[in-house]
Every structure is written in structure tokens, then in C-alpha cells.
Amino acid sequence: MSRYARGVWCERALRNGQVESGVRLSVDSAGIVAAVETGTQPRPGDLVLNGVIFPAASNAHSHAFHRALRGRTHTGGADSFWSWRQGMYRAAGALTPELYEELATAVYAEMAAAGYTSVAEFHYVHHRQDGSPYPGHAMELALGRAAQAAGIRLTLLDTCYLAGGFGEPLTESQLRFSDGSTGAWLDRLKGLRHTFEAEFDPAYVTVGAALHSVRAVPEDALQAIAAGLDPDLPLHIHLSEQLAENQDCLAATGLTPVQLLHRYGLLGPRLTAVHATHLTPEDVALLGNAGATVAMCPSTEADLADGIGPAAALADAGARIALGSDQHAVVDPWLEMRALEHGERLASGVRGRFTPAALHQAVSDAGAAAQGRRAPGFAPGSSCDLMAVDPHTTRTAGADPAQLALAATAQDVTAVVVGGKLTAERGRHVRLGAPGALLTAAIARLDAAAVPDPAEVRQ
């Protein structure tokens, strides 16, 4: 099968909420859809996709190194987000540019095989363990090369991390996350953008910005960042994931985290609030009125016992809902879609809070918008980023094709296309092979480098 085609033919395609047959896309040299025909047959040289074809998934929130924690943080007793963090710090402490490139390449290959064609990587492991900088943005370039190797679009969200909590200094384990000051972070971010522009195709690898959280970025820094950050950059932040963060923020500032961002003019269409689990009605209204995106990560929020966020209320208020895989307890956009709707059903007692079309909007277009990217799909001007699903598997047999969001899993994805190129088939990356083998090797090497007994820290 050709790895690149000027034509991509889809047996059936979900367009505008409807399934159409014989959809042929003309794709330009940049991988952008130039024209669409329906009711056609494939032409010689076309990339032929069988089954039901959907716009590919856009991962709105990722910490690639968290993949090393999957299935290893469950103690058998009562624990919490905060105790889970100890394993996270141990993994973060072991990373080097070489180890991270290997692990991230495997993680991005796993994403590509599951149907993700772009990812917003929330990156804060910038420096050596003692906080001294690597030369030449080594850690960031490692992630850029990893995405390039896996053929996935990367928005590297370079993250500001300055404090260990409200009024608290950084712990020893957090030193490598920090640039020491707002000005130093802004300067490094500026240099990083220039480096990436020279090194990578911006259609595939770009730089955005993130604030780790209001507990890690003090008020004076919020003010300086609001004034000094390029207004065209996507900006992401972990927001109100934990009740403890809200309580600490209220005690320190008299405001909720959302209200604090509003005070400094940081709410707006470019902002993506990650999690937004524990919000007041006023918080919901502020995010909605600002036209912000909220990146829900349902599988992670369930795994960490964060709670169920007010997704439908946020959408009703005007916020855009996107979906991310965060710590990668699951890398499966279909399960994230289903978990978003199931969380709403469990919280409300009402079915159909998000229609299948709305779920696809969240997992595809909204995640791309959060990265400042073109939407994937079939319309002229869209990125030709697609995922094909077999409608005749044990899980999908008999399902209405338009309702596969409530039935399919990544196991049913038979082909993934990025920019008109076939990137993965039936769970295997076309260049890198089986992601499981890559992950096994990378995690083993990271384990060998990890310090066995990390000091107790609290993020």
C-alpha cells in the first residue's frame, strides 16, 4: 500500500454527523485536503481506507513520561493523587534527554496506532536534576525528535514552574522543572521557539506555553506573564484538579484559581484549562464567557480519583470541551469519548449529555484548536488526518456507524493517516513496528536509571 497518495478514498466517512459512502479526498503536497467528492470509486494510486473513517483524534493533554507509571501505582490500600505523585517524581528524576527521547518515541507510536495524530505535550522536565540547564534545549529537542520519528504532530507546551506551592519554595525534586524566575522562563521560551522553527516543520512540531498551576506560578509571575507572553501562543494550565488546590488558593489569595486567572487577564479563547474538575458556578460562567477550552482527561481523572468535572455545564456556558490522555493510564481516544459521556450520566442520571457528534468534536477539532492547529478531517482546508474503524469486530458489530463513539475502542482502529500518509495499521506503526516492544525496552531502561527511594515531596 502506498505510504503517500494525492488521493485518499474512504469506503464510508463520518462527515457533519452523517455517514457517507465513497468519499474521495484530493490532498495537496502539504497534506491538506484540497477537494472532496462523494459517491466515487477509488482511482489508481489512491490510498484506500476501508471501514468507517473518522477525523483523527487530537490529544489535548499529555505527560509522555507518565506512561511509565501505568499499572504500577495501585498500592492496594487507600491513597490519593498526592501519594501517586511520589512515583511520578521518581520517574521524572530518572529522565535524561536520551531516555526521554526513547520513551516518548514509544508513547507517541502508541498514540498514533490508537488514532491520535497530534498531541499537546505539557512539558516541565526542562533541566538536569540539580536545576542546571542542559545545553541547547536538549530535553525539548528530544521530544521534538520523538514526535518526528513517530510521525505525530507535536505542540510542545513549554511550562513555567516557579514554586512548590503557595508561599512554598521548590523541593529538591522540583528543581529541574524551574527556570528560577519569570524572566528566565520567558527568555528560554523565546530561544526555544527560534530553535524549533529552525529544526522542525511547523506543520508537525511547534511550541506553545503552559503554566503548571496557580500553586506553582505565584501571583506576581501571573501578572508578568500576562504582560510578556506572546498573545498568539496557545496557553495551557492545570486548573482546579484537586480540592486542596482550591482551598490553598482561596486561603492565599481570596480567589478560586479561575478567578485568579481572570484577575490577571489570562482567561480567553487561547487558554486551555486542564481538568477543571472542582469549579464553582461562577468559575463555570467565567470560563464559558471567555470562550476558553477545557481539556478533560476522563481516564486519568478516574484513575487518580480526582472526581467528575462539570463538562456539560461548561459546554452549555460556552466553553469548548477537548479530550486528553494525560498520564496515559489509557491511550485510547474512543474510551476517552465514552468516559466523558459516562461521567456525565453517572453525575446527572441523564443519558445523552454529549451526542456522538459532540464527542467526535471534542476528541478531534477541539483538541486541535487547543494546539493552535487545523482541524483534522474531510473538509477542504482540513489536515488529512484520519482514523479508520472496522465496523464488524466483536465490539462494533451491529452498531450504527454514527454511534461508534459509544462502541469502538482503539483495538478496532485499522488505519491511521497523518497528512495523507499512512502512519499505522492494525495496531502497528508502519516504520517503528509494535509499540509494546518499544515501550517495554524504554521503560526497562528508565527503571534502571531511577532512584529507588525518593524523598517524600508534595507537589
CSV table of N, CA and C in Angstrom, one decimal, residues 301-407:
chain,number,residue,atom,x,y,z
A,301,GLU,N,-8.6,11.2,35.3
A,301,GLU,CA,-9.3,11.7,36.4
A,301,GLU,C,-10.0,10.6,37.2
A,302,ALA,N,-10.4,9.5,36.5
A,302,ALA,CA,-10.9,8.3,37.2
A,302,ALA,C,-9.8,7.6,37.9
A,303,ASP,N,-8.7,7.4,37.2
A,303,ASP,CA,-7.5,6.6,37.8
A,303,ASP,C,-7.0,7.3,39.1
A,304,LEU,N,-7.0,8.6,39.1
A,304,LEU,CA,-6.4,9.4,40.2
A,304,LEU,C,-7.5,9.8,41.3
A,305,ALA,N,-8.7,9.3,41.0
A,305,ALA,CA,-9.8,9.7,41.9
A,305,ALA,C,-10.0,11.2,42.1
A,306,ASP,N,-9.8,11.9,41.0
A,306,ASP,CA,-10.0,13.4,41.0
A,306,ASP,C,-11.4,13.8,41.2
A,307,GLY,N,-12.4,13.1,40.6
A,307,GLY,CA,-13.8,13.4,40.6
A,307,GLY,C,-14.2,13.6,39.1
A,308,ILE,N,-15.5,14.0,39.0
A,308,ILE,CA,-16.1,14.2,37.7
A,308,ILE,C,-16.4,15.6,37.5
A,309,GLY,N,-15.7,16.2,36.5
A,309,GLY,CA,-15.9,17.6,36.2
A,309,GLY,C,-17.2,18.0,35.6
A,310,PRO,N,-17.6,19.3,35.6
A,310,PRO,CA,-18.9,19.7,35.1
A,310,PRO,C,-18.8,20.0,33.6
A,311,ALA,N,-18.6,18.9,32.8
A,311,ALA,CA,-18.3,19.1,31.3
A,311,ALA,C,-19.5,19.7,30.6
A,312,ALA,N,-20.7,19.1,30.9
A,312,ALA,CA,-21.9,19.6,30.1
A,312,ALA,C,-22.2,21.0,30.5
A,313,ALA,N,-22.0,21.4,31.8
A,313,ALA,CA,-22.3,22.7,32.3
A,313,ALA,C,-21.3,23.7,31.6
A,314,LEU,N,-20.1,23.3,31.5
A,314,LEU,CA,-19.1,24.1,30.8
A,314,LEU,C,-19.4,24.3,29.4
A,315,ALA,N,-19.8,23.3,28.7
A,315,ALA,CA,-20.2,23.4,27.3
A,315,ALA,C,-21.4,24.3,27.1
A,316,ASP,N,-22.4,24.1,28.0
A,316,ASP,CA,-23.6,25.0,27.9
A,316,ASP,C,-23.2,26.4,28.1
A,317,ALA,N,-22.2,26.7,28.9
A,317,ALA,CA,-21.8,28.1,29.3
A,317,ALA,C,-21.0,28.7,28.1
A,318,GLY,N,-20.5,27.9,27.2
A,318,GLY,CA,-19.7,28.5,26.1
A,318,GLY,C,-18.3,28.0,26.0
A,319,ALA,N,-17.9,27.2,26.9
A,319,ALA,CA,-16.5,26.6,26.8
A,319,ALA,C,-16.5,25.5,25.8
A,320,ARG,N,-15.3,25.3,25.2
A,320,ARG,CA,-15.1,24.2,24.3
A,320,ARG,C,-14.5,23.1,25.1
A,321,ILE,N,-15.0,21.9,24.9
A,321,ILE,CA,-14.5,20.7,25.6
A,321,ILE,C,-13.6,19.9,24.7
A,322,ALA,N,-12.4,19.7,25.1
A,322,ALA,CA,-11.4,18.8,24.4
A,322,ALA,C,-11.1,17.6,25.3
A,323,LEU,N,-10.4,16.7,24.8
A,323,LEU,CA,-10.1,15.4,25.5
A,323,LEU,C,-8.6,15.1,25.4
A,324,GLY,N,-8.0,14.7,26.5
A,324,GLY,CA,-6.6,14.3,26.6
A,324,GLY,C,-6.4,13.0,27.3
A,325,SER,N,-5.2,12.4,27.1
A,325,SER,CA,-4.9,11.2,27.8
A,325,SER,C,-4.0,11.3,29.0
A,326,ASP,N,-3.5,12.5,29.2
A,326,ASP,CA,-2.8,12.9,30.4
A,326,ASP,C,-1.7,12.0,30.8
A,327,GLN,N,-1.9,11.1,31.8
A,327,GLN,CA,-0.9,10.2,32.3
A,327,GLN,C,-0.9,8.9,31.6
A,328,HIS,N,-1.8,8.7,30.6
A,328,HIS,CA,-1.7,7.5,29.8
A,328,HIS,C,-2.0,6.2,30.5
A,329,ALA,N,-2.8,6.3,31.5
A,329,ALA,CA,-3.4,5.1,32.1
A,329,ALA,C,-4.1,4.3,31.0
A,330,VAL,N,-4.7,5.1,30.1
A,330,VAL,CA,-5.3,4.5,28.8
A,330,VAL,C,-4.8,5.4,27.7
A,331,VAL,N,-4.4,4.8,26.6
A,331,VAL,CA,-4.2,5.6,25.3
A,331,VAL,C,-5.2,5.1,24.3
A,332,ASP,N,-6.4,5.7,24.4
A,332,ASP,CA,-7.5,5.2,23.5
A,332,ASP,C,-8.5,6.3,23.4
A,333,PRO,N,-8.5,7.1,22.3
A,333,PRO,CA,-9.5,8.2,22.2
A,333,PRO,C,-10.9,7.8,22.3
A,334,TRP,N,-11.2,6.5,21.9
A,334,TRP,CA,-12.6,6.0,21.9
A,334,TRP,C,-13.0,5.9,23.4
A,335,LEU,N,-12.1,5.4,24.2
A,335,LEU,CA,-12.5,5.2,25.6
A,335,LEU,C,-12.6,6.6,26.3
A,336,GLU,N,-11.8,7.6,25.9
A,336,GLU,CA,-11.9,8.9,26.5
A,336,GLU,C,-13.3,9.5,26.1
A,337,MET,N,-13.7,9.3,24.9
A,337,MET,CA,-15.0,9.8,24.5
A,337,MET,C,-16.1,9.2,25.3
A,338,ARG,N,-16.0,7.9,25.4
A,338,ARG,CA,-17.1,7.2,26.2
A,338,ARG,C,-17.1,7.6,27.6
A,339,ALA,N,-15.9,7.8,28.2
A,339,ALA,CA,-15.8,8.1,29.6
A,339,ALA,C,-16.3,9.5,29.9
A,340,LEU,N,-16.2,10.4,28.9
A,340,LEU,CA,-16.7,11.8,29.1
A,340,LEU,C,-18.3,11.7,29.2
A,341,GLU,N,-18.9,11.0,28.3
A,341,GLU,CA,-20.3,10.8,28.4
A,341,GLU,C,-20.8,10.0,29.6
A,342,HIS,N,-20.0,9.0,29.9
A,342,HIS,CA,-20.4,8.1,31.1
A,342,HIS,C,-20.3,8.9,32.4
A,343,GLY,N,-19.3,9.7,32.5
A,343,GLY,CA,-19.2,10.6,33.7
A,343,GLY,C,-20.4,11.5,33.9
A,344,GLU,N,-20.8,12.1,32.8
A,344,GLU,CA,-22.0,12.9,32.8
A,344,GLU,C,-23.2,12.1,33.2
A,345,ARG,N,-23.4,10.9,32.7
A,345,ARG,CA,-24.5,10.1,33.0
A,345,ARG,C,-24.5,9.7,34.5
A,346,LEU,N,-23.3,9.4,35.0
A,346,LEU,CA,-23.3,9.0,36.4
A,346,LEU,C,-23.5,10.2,37.3
A,347,ALA,N,-23.1,11.3,36.9
A,347,ALA,CA,-23.2,12.5,37.8
A,347,ALA,C,-24.7,13.1,37.7
A,348,SER,N,-25.3,12.9,36.6
A,348,SER,CA,-26.6,13.6,36.4
A,348,SER,C,-27.8,12.6,36.4
A,349,GLY,N,-27.6,11.4,36.1
A,349,GLY,CA,-28.7,10.4,35.9
A,349,GLY,C,-29.4,10.6,34.6
A,350,VAL,N,-28.8,11.3,33.7
A,350,VAL,CA,-29.4,11.5,32.4
A,350,VAL,C,-28.5,11.0,31.3
A,351,ARG,N,-29.0,10.3,30.3
A,351,ARG,CA,-28.2,9.9,29.1
A,351,ARG,C,-28.2,10.9,28.0
A,352,GLY,N,-27.2,10.8,27.2
A,352,GLY,CA,-27.1,11.7,26.0
A,352,GLY,C,-26.8,13.1,26.3
A,353,ARG,N,-25.9,13.3,27.3
A,353,ARG,CA,-25.5,14.7,27.6
A,353,ARG,C,-24.6,15.2,26.5
A,354,PHE,N,-23.8,14.3,25.9
A,354,PHE,CA,-22.9,14.6,24.8
A,354,PHE,C,-23.3,13.6,23.7
A,355,THR,N,-23.8,14.1,22.5
A,355,THR,CA,-24.1,13.2,21.4
A,355,THR,C,-22.9,12.6,20.8
A,356,PRO,N,-23.0,11.6,20.0
A,356,PRO,CA,-21.8,11.0,19.4
A,356,PRO,C,-21.1,12.1,18.6
A,357,ALA,N,-21.8,13.0,17.9
A,357,ALA,CA,-21.1,14.0,17.1
A,357,ALA,C,-20.4,15.0,18.0
A,358,ALA,N,-20.9,15.3,19.1
A,358,ALA,CA,-20.3,16.2,20.1
A,358,ALA,C,-19.0,15.5,20.6
A,359,LEU,N,-19.1,14.2,20.9
A,359,LEU,CA,-17.9,13.5,21.3
A,359,LEU,C,-16.8,13.6,20.3
A,360,HIS,N,-17.1,13.4,19.0
A,360,HIS,CA,-16.1,13.5,18.0
A,360,HIS,C,-15.5,14.9,17.9
A,361,GLN,N,-16.4,15.9,18.1
A,361,GLN,CA,-15.9,17.3,18.1
A,361,GLN,C,-14.9,17.5,19.2
A,362,ALA,N,-15.2,16.9,20.3
A,362,ALA,CA,-14.3,17.1,21.5
A,362,ALA,C,-12.9,16.4,21.3
A,363,VAL,N,-13.0,15.2,20.7
A,363,VAL,CA,-11.7,14.4,20.6
A,363,VAL,C,-10.9,14.8,19.4
A,364,SER,N,-11.5,15.5,18.4
A,364,SER,CA,-10.8,15.9,17.2
A,364,SER,C,-10.6,17.4,17.1
A,365,ASP,N,-11.6,18.1,16.7
A,365,ASP,CA,-11.5,19.6,16.4
A,365,ASP,C,-11.0,20.4,17.6
A,366,ALA,N,-11.6,20.1,18.8
A,366,ALA,CA,-11.3,20.9,20.0
A,366,ALA,C,-9.9,20.7,20.4
A,367,GLY,N,-9.4,19.5,20.4
A,367,GLY,CA,-8.0,19.2,20.7
A,367,GLY,C,-7.1,19.9,19.8
A,368,ALA,N,-7.4,19.9,18.5
A,368,ALA,CA,-6.5,20.6,17.5
A,368,ALA,C,-6.5,22.1,17.8
A,369,ALA,N,-7.7,22.7,18.0
A,369,ALA,CA,-7.8,24.1,18.3
A,369,ALA,C,-7.0,24.5,19.5
A,370,ALA,N,-7.0,23.6,20.6
A,370,ALA,CA,-6.2,23.9,21.8
A,370,ALA,C,-4.7,23.9,21.5
A,371,GLN,N,-4.3,23.3,20.4
A,371,GLN,CA,-2.9,23.3,20.0
A,371,GLN,C,-2.6,24.4,19.0
A,372,GLY,N,-3.6,25.2,18.6
A,372,GLY,CA,-3.5,26.2,17.5
A,372,GLY,C,-3.3,25.5,16.2
A,373,ARG,N,-3.9,24.4,15.9
A,373,ARG,CA,-3.7,23.6,14.7
A,373,ARG,C,-5.0,23.6,13.9
A,374,ARG,N,-4.9,23.3,12.6
A,374,ARG,CA,-6.0,23.0,11.7
A,374,ARG,C,-6.8,21.8,12.3
A,375,ALA,N,-8.1,21.8,12.1
A,375,ALA,CA,-8.8,20.6,12.5
A,375,ALA,C,-8.5,19.5,11.5
A,376,PRO,N,-8.5,18.2,12.0
A,376,PRO,CA,-8.4,17.1,11.1
A,376,PRO,C,-9.8,16.8,10.5
A,377,GLY,N,-9.7,16.1,9.3
A,377,GLY,CA,-11.0,15.7,8.8
A,377,GLY,C,-11.1,15.8,7.3
A,378,PHE,N,-12.3,16.0,6.8
A,378,PHE,CA,-12.6,15.8,5.4
A,378,PHE,C,-12.9,17.1,4.6
A,379,ALA,N,-13.1,18.2,5.4
A,379,ALA,CA,-13.4,19.5,4.7
A,379,ALA,C,-12.2,20.1,4.0
A,380,PRO,N,-12.4,20.7,2.9
A,380,PRO,CA,-11.3,21.4,2.3
A,380,PRO,C,-10.6,22.4,3.3
A,381,GLY,N,-9.3,22.4,3.3
A,381,GLY,CA,-8.6,23.2,4.3
A,381,GLY,C,-8.3,22.4,5.6
A,382,SER,N,-8.9,21.3,5.8
A,382,SER,CA,-8.5,20.5,7.0
A,382,SER,C,-7.2,19.7,6.7
A,383,SER,N,-6.6,19.3,7.8
A,383,SER,CA,-5.5,18.4,7.7
A,383,SER,C,-6.0,17.0,7.4
A,384,CYS,N,-5.4,16.3,6.4
A,384,CYS,CA,-5.9,15.0,6.1
A,384,CYS,C,-5.3,14.0,7.1
A,385,ASP,N,-5.9,14.1,8.3
A,385,ASP,CA,-5.6,13.2,9.4
A,385,ASP,C,-6.8,12.4,9.8
A,386,LEU,N,-6.7,11.1,9.6
A,386,LEU,CA,-7.9,10.3,9.6
A,386,LEU,C,-7.7,9.0,10.4
A,387,MET,N,-8.7,8.4,10.9
A,387,MET,CA,-8.6,7.0,11.5
A,387,MET,C,-9.8,6.2,11.0
A,388,ALA,N,-9.4,5.0,10.6
A,388,ALA,CA,-10.4,4.0,10.1
A,388,ALA,C,-10.8,3.0,11.1
A,389,VAL,N,-12.0,2.6,11.2
A,389,VAL,CA,-12.5,1.7,12.2
A,389,VAL,C,-13.2,0.5,11.5
A,390,ASP,N,-13.0,-0.7,11.9
A,390,ASP,CA,-13.6,-1.9,11.4
A,390,ASP,C,-15.0,-2.0,12.1
A,391,PRO,N,-16.1,-1.9,11.3
A,391,PRO,CA,-17.4,-2.0,11.9
A,391,PRO,C,-17.9,-3.4,12.2
A,392,HIS,N,-17.1,-4.4,12.0
A,392,HIS,CA,-17.5,-5.8,12.1
A,392,HIS,C,-16.7,-6.6,13.1
A,393,THR,N,-16.1,-5.9,14.1
A,393,THR,CA,-15.4,-6.6,15.2
A,393,THR,C,-16.4,-7.1,16.3
A,394,THR,N,-15.9,-7.8,17.2
A,394,THR,CA,-16.7,-8.2,18.3
A,394,THR,C,-17.4,-7.0,19.0
A,395,ARG,N,-16.6,-5.9,19.1
A,395,ARG,CA,-17.2,-4.7,19.8
A,395,ARG,C,-18.1,-3.9,19.0
A,396,THR,N,-17.8,-3.8,17.7
A,396,THR,CA,-18.5,-2.9,16.8
A,396,THR,C,-19.7,-3.5,16.0
A,397,ALA,N,-19.7,-4.8,15.9
A,397,ALA,CA,-20.7,-5.5,15.0
A,397,ALA,C,-22.1,-5.0,15.4
A,398,GLY,N,-22.9,-4.6,14.4
A,398,GLY,CA,-24.3,-4.2,14.6
A,398,GLY,C,-24.5,-2.8,15.0
A,399,ALA,N,-23.4,-2.1,15.4
A,399,ALA,CA,-23.6,-0.7,15.8
A,399,ALA,C,-23.9,0.2,14.6
A,400,ASP,N,-24.7,1.2,14.9
A,400,ASP,CA,-24.9,2.3,13.9
A,400,ASP,C,-23.5,3.0,13.7
A,401,PRO,N,-23.1,3.1,12.5
A,401,PRO,CA,-21.7,3.7,12.3
A,401,PRO,C,-21.6,5.1,12.9
A,402,ALA,N,-22.7,5.8,12.9
A,402,ALA,CA,-22.6,7.2,13.5
A,402,ALA,C,-22.5,7.2,15.0
A,403,GLN,N,-22.7,6.0,15.6
A,403,GLN,CA,-22.7,5.8,17.1
A,403,GLN,C,-21.5,5.0,17.6
A,404,LEU,N,-20.5,4.8,16.7
A,404,LEU,CA,-19.3,4.0,17.1
A,404,LEU,C,-18.5,4.6,18.3
A,405,ALA,N,-18.7,5.9,18.5
A,405,ALA,CA,-18.1,6.5,19.7
A,405,ALA,C,-18.5,5.9,21.0
A,406,LEU,N,-19.7,5.2,21.0
A,406,LEU,CA,-20.2,4.5,22.2
A,406,LEU,C,-19.9,3.0,22.1
A,407,ALA,N,-19.1,2.6,21.1
A,407,ALA,CA,-18.9,1.1,21.0
A,407,ALA,C,-17.5,0.7,20.7
